[in-house]
Coordinates of C-alpha atoms in Angstrom, one line a residue:
M201 CA -85.5 -82.8 11.5
S202 CA -84.4 -80.2 13.9
R203 CA -82.0 -81.2 16.7
P204 CA -83.2 -80.6 20.3
T205 CA -80.9 -79.0 22.9
P206 CA -80.6 -80.7 26.4
L207 CA -83.2 -78.1 27.6
R208 CA -86.0 -79.0 25.1
D209 CA -88.3 -80.4 27.8
V210 CA -87.8 -77.3 29.9
H211 CA -88.8 -75.0 27.0
E212 CA -91.9 -77.1 26.3
S213 CA -92.9 -77.0 29.9
L214 CA -92.6 -73.2 29.9
G215 CA -94.9 -73.0 26.8
A216 CA -92.2 -71.8 24.5
M217 CA -92.8 -71.4 20.8
L218 CA -90.1 -73.6 19.2
T219 CA -88.6 -73.0 15.8
D220 CA -85.9 -74.4 13.6
F221 CA -82.7 -72.3 13.8
A222 CA -79.6 -73.6 12.0
G223 CA -80.9 -77.1 12.2
W224 CA -81.7 -76.8 16.0
L225 CA -85.0 -76.7 17.7
M226 CA -84.8 -73.5 19.6
P227 CA -87.2 -71.3 21.7
L228 CA -88.3 -68.3 19.7
R229 CA -90.2 -66.8 22.7
Y230 CA -91.9 -68.0 25.8
G231 CA -94.7 -65.4 25.9
S232 CA -94.2 -61.7 25.2
E233 CA -91.1 -60.9 23.2
S234 CA -91.1 -57.3 24.5
A235 CA -91.3 -58.5 28.1
E236 CA -88.3 -60.8 27.6
H237 CA -86.4 -58.0 25.9
N238 CA -87.2 -55.5 28.7
A239 CA -86.3 -58.0 31.4
V240 CA -82.8 -58.2 30.0
R241 CA -82.5 -54.4 29.8
Q242 CA -83.9 -53.8 33.3
A243 CA -83.2 -57.0 35.3
A244 CA -82.0 -60.2 33.7
G245 CA -82.9 -62.9 31.1
L246 CA -82.0 -66.5 30.8
F247 CA -81.0 -68.0 27.4
D248 CA -80.4 -71.5 26.0
L249 CA -77.4 -71.1 23.7
S250 CA -76.6 -74.8 23.5
H251 CA -76.7 -74.7 19.7
M252 CA -73.4 -72.9 19.6
G253 CA -70.2 -74.9 18.8
E254 CA -67.2 -75.6 21.0
I255 CA -64.0 -76.6 19.3
F256 CA -60.9 -77.2 21.4
L257 CA -57.2 -76.9 20.4
T258 CA -54.7 -78.5 22.7
G259 CA -50.9 -78.9 22.4
P260 CA -47.7 -76.9 22.5
Q261 CA -48.4 -75.1 19.3
A262 CA -52.1 -74.4 19.8
G263 CA -51.6 -70.7 19.9
E264 CA -49.4 -70.6 16.8
A265 CA -52.0 -72.8 14.9
L266 CA -54.7 -70.3 15.8
D267 CA -52.5 -67.3 14.7
Y268 CA -52.3 -69.0 11.3
A269 CA -55.9 -70.1 11.1
L270 CA -57.6 -66.9 12.3
V271 CA -57.1 -63.2 11.7
G272 CA -56.4 -62.4 15.4
H273 CA -53.2 -62.8 17.5
L274 CA -54.4 -65.5 19.7
S275 CA -51.0 -66.7 21.0
A276 CA -50.7 -63.4 22.8
L277 CA -53.9 -64.0 24.7
A278 CA -53.4 -64.5 28.5
P279 CA -54.8 -67.7 30.1
G280 CA -58.3 -66.9 31.4
R281 CA -59.0 -64.3 28.8
A282 CA -61.2 -64.3 25.6
R283 CA -61.1 -62.5 22.3
Y284 CA -63.6 -61.7 19.5
T285 CA -62.1 -62.7 16.1
M286 CA -62.9 -64.1 12.7
I287 CA -62.0 -66.9 10.4
V288 CA -61.7 -65.9 6.7
N289 CA -61.0 -67.7 3.4
E290 CA -58.0 -66.9 1.1
R291 CA -60.0 -64.0 -0.4
G292 CA -60.6 -62.5 3.0
G293 CA -64.3 -63.4 3.0
V294 CA -65.7 -64.0 6.5
L295 CA -66.5 -67.7 7.2
D296 CA -67.6 -67.0 10.7
D297 CA -67.1 -64.7 13.6
L298 CA -65.8 -66.4 16.8
I299 CA -64.9 -66.0 20.4
V300 CA -61.7 -67.7 21.5
Y301 CA -61.0 -68.5 25.1
R302 CA -57.5 -69.4 26.3
L303 CA -58.1 -72.0 29.0
G304 CA -54.5 -72.7 29.7
D305 CA -51.0 -72.4 28.3
E306 CA -51.7 -75.1 25.8
E307 CA -55.5 -75.2 25.6
F308 CA -57.9 -73.0 23.7
M309 CA -61.7 -73.2 23.1
V310 CA -63.2 -71.7 19.9
V311 CA -66.9 -70.9 20.1
A312 CA -68.5 -70.8 16.7
N313 CA -72.0 -70.0 15.4
A314 CA -74.5 -72.9 15.2
S315 CA -74.8 -72.7 11.4
N316 CA -71.0 -72.7 10.9
Y317 CA -69.3 -74.8 13.6
E318 CA -68.9 -77.9 11.6
K319 CA -67.3 -75.9 8.8
V320 CA -65.1 -74.0 11.3
G321 CA -64.0 -77.3 12.9
N322 CA -63.0 -78.8 9.6
E323 CA -61.1 -75.6 8.6
L324 CA -59.2 -75.5 11.9
K325 CA -58.2 -79.2 11.5
E326 CA -57.0 -78.6 7.9
R327 CA -55.1 -75.4 8.8
S328 CA -53.5 -76.9 11.9
K329 CA -51.9 -79.9 10.1
A330 CA -48.4 -78.4 10.2
Y331 CA -48.6 -77.7 14.0
D332 CA -48.2 -79.8 17.1
V333 CA -51.8 -79.5 18.2
V334 CA -54.9 -81.6 18.5
V335 CA -58.2 -80.2 17.2
E336 CA -61.4 -81.6 18.7
D337 CA -65.0 -80.6 18.1
R338 CA -66.7 -81.2 21.5
S339 CA -69.9 -79.4 20.7
D340 CA -72.0 -82.5 21.5
Q341 CA -70.6 -82.6 25.0
Y342 CA -71.6 -79.1 26.1
A343 CA -74.7 -77.1 26.9
L344 CA -74.5 -73.3 27.1
I345 CA -76.7 -71.2 29.3
A346 CA -76.5 -67.4 29.5
V347 CA -77.7 -65.1 32.2
Q348 CA -77.7 -61.5 30.9
G349 CA -78.7 -58.1 32.4
P350 CA -77.9 -55.6 35.1
R351 CA -78.8 -58.1 37.8
A352 CA -77.0 -61.1 36.3
Q353 CA -74.1 -61.0 38.7
E354 CA -76.4 -60.6 41.7
I355 CA -78.3 -63.7 40.6
L356 CA -75.3 -65.8 39.7
A357 CA -73.4 -64.9 42.9
T358 CA -76.1 -66.8 45.0
L359 CA -75.1 -70.1 43.3
T360 CA -71.3 -69.8 43.1
D361 CA -68.2 -68.9 45.2
A362 CA -66.3 -67.9 42.0
D363 CA -64.8 -64.5 42.0
L364 CA -67.3 -62.7 39.8
D365 CA -66.2 -59.3 41.0
G366 CA -62.7 -60.0 39.7
L367 CA -63.9 -61.6 36.4
K368 CA -63.3 -59.0 33.6
Y369 CA -65.3 -58.6 30.5
Y370 CA -64.1 -61.1 27.9
A371 CA -62.6 -63.4 30.5
G372 CA -63.5 -66.8 31.8
L373 CA -62.7 -69.0 34.8
P374 CA -63.5 -72.6 35.8
G375 CA -65.9 -72.7 38.8
V376 CA -68.7 -74.5 40.5
V377 CA -72.2 -73.3 40.0
D378 CA -75.0 -74.9 42.1
G379 CA -72.6 -77.8 42.7
R380 CA -71.8 -78.3 39.0
Q381 CA -68.6 -77.7 37.2
A382 CA -68.8 -74.9 34.7
L383 CA -66.7 -72.5 32.6
I384 CA -68.0 -69.1 33.7
A385 CA -67.4 -66.5 31.0
R386 CA -68.2 -62.8 31.2
T387 CA -69.4 -62.5 27.6
G388 CA -72.7 -62.1 25.9
Y389 CA -74.7 -60.9 22.9
T390 CA -77.1 -58.4 24.4
G391 CA -75.3 -55.2 25.1
E392 CA -75.7 -55.9 28.9
D393 CA -73.4 -57.3 31.5
G394 CA -73.8 -61.0 31.9
F395 CA -72.3 -64.5 32.0
E396 CA -72.2 -67.5 29.7
L397 CA -72.0 -70.9 31.5
F398 CA -70.5 -73.8 29.6
V399 CA -71.6 -77.1 31.4
A400 CA -71.9 -80.8 30.7
N401 CA -75.2 -81.7 28.9
Q402 CA -76.5 -83.6 31.9
D403 CA -76.1 -80.5 34.1
A404 CA -78.1 -78.2 31.9
V405 CA -81.6 -78.9 33.3
P406 CA -80.8 -78.7 37.0
L407 CA -78.7 -75.6 36.4
W408 CA -81.5 -73.9 34.5
H409 CA -83.9 -74.6 37.3
A410 CA -81.4 -73.3 39.9
L411 CA -80.9 -70.1 38.0
M412 CA -84.6 -69.5 37.5
A413 CA -85.2 -70.0 41.2
A414 CA -82.4 -67.7 42.2
G415 CA -83.4 -65.1 39.7
E416 CA -87.2 -65.0 40.3
P417 CA -86.9 -62.5 43.2
H418 CA -84.8 -60.3 40.9
G419 CA -87.1 -60.3 37.8
L420 CA -85.3 -62.9 35.8
K421 CA -87.2 -64.2 32.8
P422 CA -86.4 -66.9 30.2
A423 CA -85.7 -65.3 26.9
G424 CA -85.8 -66.7 23.4
L425 CA -84.2 -66.0 20.0
S426 CA -86.5 -63.1 19.2
A427 CA -85.4 -61.1 22.2
R428 CA -81.8 -62.1 21.7
D429 CA -82.0 -60.7 18.1
T430 CA -83.6 -57.4 19.1
L431 CA -81.1 -57.0 22.0
R432 CA -78.1 -57.6 19.8
L433 CA -79.5 -55.3 17.1
E434 CA -79.9 -52.4 19.6
A435 CA -76.3 -53.1 20.7
G436 CA -75.1 -52.9 17.1
M437 CA -73.7 -56.4 17.2
P438 CA -73.4 -58.2 13.8
L439 CA -75.2 -61.5 13.0
Y440 CA -73.5 -63.9 10.6
G441 CA -75.6 -64.3 7.5
N442 CA -76.9 -60.7 7.9
E443 CA -74.1 -58.2 8.6
L444 CA -71.3 -60.8 8.0
G445 CA -70.8 -63.3 5.3
V446 CA -68.4 -64.9 2.9
G447 CA -68.9 -62.1 0.4
L448 CA -67.7 -59.5 2.9
T449 CA -64.3 -58.9 4.6
P450 CA -63.9 -57.7 8.2
F451 CA -63.1 -54.2 6.7
D452 CA -66.4 -54.1 4.8
A453 CA -68.2 -54.6 8.1
G454 CA -66.2 -51.9 9.9
L455 CA -64.4 -54.5 12.0
G456 CA -61.0 -54.3 10.5
K457 CA -59.5 -53.8 14.0
V458 CA -59.9 -57.6 14.6
V459 CA -57.3 -58.3 11.9
K460 CA -53.8 -58.3 13.3
F461 CA -51.2 -57.8 10.6
D462 CA -48.4 -57.3 13.2
K463 CA -48.5 -60.8 14.6
P464 CA -45.7 -63.1 13.6
G465 CA -45.9 -65.3 10.5
D466 CA -48.5 -65.7 7.8
F467 CA -52.2 -66.3 8.2
V468 CA -55.0 -67.4 5.9
G469 CA -56.3 -64.5 4.0
R470 CA -53.5 -62.1 4.9
S471 CA -52.5 -61.1 1.3
A472 CA -56.1 -60.4 0.3
L473 CA -56.8 -58.4 3.4
E474 CA -53.6 -56.4 3.1
A475 CA -54.6 -55.4 -0.4
V476 CA -57.9 -53.8 0.9
K477 CA -57.0 -52.6 4.4
D478 CA -56.5 -49.0 3.3
D479 CA -59.3 -48.9 0.8
T480 CA -62.6 -47.1 1.4
P481 CA -65.3 -49.8 1.3
R482 CA -67.9 -49.3 -1.4
R483 CA -70.5 -49.6 1.3
R484 CA -70.5 -49.1 5.0
L485 CA -72.5 -50.5 7.9
V486 CA -74.8 -47.9 9.5
G487 CA -77.7 -47.6 11.8
L488 CA -81.1 -46.4 10.6
V489 CA -83.9 -45.1 12.8
A490 CA -87.4 -44.9 11.3
R491 CA -89.4 -41.6 11.6
G492 CA -92.6 -43.5 11.3
R493 CA -93.9 -46.8 12.6
R494 CA -93.3 -49.2 9.8
V495 CA -90.4 -51.6 10.4
P496 CA -87.5 -52.0 7.9
R497 CA -86.6 -55.7 7.5
H498 CA -83.7 -57.8 6.2
G499 CA -83.3 -57.4 2.5
Y500 CA -85.3 -54.2 2.0
P501 CA -83.7 -51.6 -0.3
V502 CA -82.3 -48.4 1.1
T503 CA -83.0 -45.5 -1.2
K504 CA -82.1 -41.8 -1.7
D505 CA -84.2 -39.7 -4.0
G506 CA -85.7 -42.9 -5.3
A507 CA -82.4 -44.6 -6.2
V508 CA -81.2 -47.7 -4.4
V509 CA -78.1 -46.9 -2.3
G510 CA -78.0 -49.8 0.1
E511 CA -79.8 -52.7 1.7
V512 CA -81.1 -53.5 5.2
T513 CA -79.3 -56.3 6.9
S514 CA -81.4 -56.5 10.1
G515 CA -84.4 -54.6 11.4
A516 CA -87.0 -54.7 14.2
P517 CA -89.0 -52.5 16.5
S518 CA -86.7 -51.3 19.3
Q519 CA -88.3 -51.7 22.7
T520 CA -85.7 -49.4 24.3
L521 CA -85.9 -46.6 21.7
G522 CA -89.6 -46.9 21.1
K523 CA -89.0 -46.8 17.3
P524 CA -88.2 -49.2 14.5
I525 CA -84.5 -49.5 13.9
A526 CA -82.2 -51.3 11.4
M527 CA -78.7 -51.9 10.4
A528 CA -77.9 -51.5 6.7
Y529 CA -75.1 -51.4 4.2
V530 CA -75.2 -48.0 2.4
D531 CA -73.0 -46.5 -0.3
A532 CA -70.0 -44.6 1.0
G533 CA -70.5 -40.9 1.2
V534 CA -74.3 -41.1 1.6
E535 CA -75.2 -39.3 4.9
S536 CA -78.8 -38.0 4.7
G537 CA -82.1 -38.1 2.8
L538 CA -82.4 -41.9 3.2
A539 CA -85.6 -44.0 3.1
V540 CA -86.3 -47.7 3.1
D541 CA -88.6 -49.2 0.5
I542 CA -91.2 -51.0 2.5
R543 CA -93.5 -52.8 0.1
G544 CA -93.4 -49.9 -2.3
S545 CA -93.6 -47.1 0.2
Q546 CA -90.6 -44.9 0.8
E547 CA -90.3 -44.7 4.6
P548 CA -87.9 -41.9 5.8
M549 CA -85.0 -42.9 7.9
D550 CA -82.4 -41.0 10.0
L551 CA -78.9 -42.3 9.7
V552 CA -77.1 -42.8 13.1
E553 CA -73.8 -44.2 14.2
L554 CA -73.9 -47.6 15.8
P555 CA -74.7 -48.8 18.4
F556 CA -78.2 -47.7 19.1
Y557 CA -77.9 -48.5 22.7
R558 CA -75.0 -48.5 25.2
R559 CA -75.5 -49.5 28.8
N560 CA -74.4 -47.4 31.7
K561 CA -71.4 -49.1 33.3

């Protein structure tokens, strides 16, 4: 049985198509997926992300514990800032990709993907045993609402006195939004400017309604998982289970920069990652743009002269480019002459560097 978020009744009242995602009942779309996608690119979209996990580490050695547990140098993070990082196993395989917020000198919040947060929480507890730190999974206590798009700040500013102008990308600050306490973070998964609001469960519904009312004059639309997926695909952002997984290292995914070998002390997976950091991965993650109208999908073979040279990890029609696009792992050294086998038809593709879309700042 899928678990509802605190906003389930709101989604149903809006006529959303609900679907199971990682054990949660989530809105797939409210109406037109393309309209939701375009609203985020041109104005703003409102997302329910309450399926994400929030794990807190508190104590004098919280930073050191995270340095050991994760690949990043989290003890160097300034209070109020956030960092994209990963947790890997001893072989360097990615268990999840994460955003870590430093809330204070001795307090951090780790945001994990819905399908992985219980596993991440258990790993953090196990890896922190030697440190003076308390690890708590508080996912059940929080709802997460995101407002994303070029008009996101304009909309949010009508509901808060927080210093949004001074809030940098990958930073967060406590504030009051529509009279409710929130952690306001300038983060997102769409390729646009925007904010993620962590609030108590009981505040989710009134805050959603307040944001919708404030955003209506600016073109704000509720947006579901389908739009979120096409937006992150255009932005070249990886999805765990597609571009990332336990069989891949950060270096395989072209994200080796998140691994900080120069931080003090050991960390889980260090030896395995040091052994491969200078190697050329067998395959690399690339972008593909279709020359025709057929859409490459997850799992479809990538071919060159009829031979399989890779596999599509994510694919969809791009509303912004007006063409089907995909991310795929292809053999190193392959640069041209690519096609995707779509039900027996070799559909030609152009290889491009990621991302497909980059916003004007």
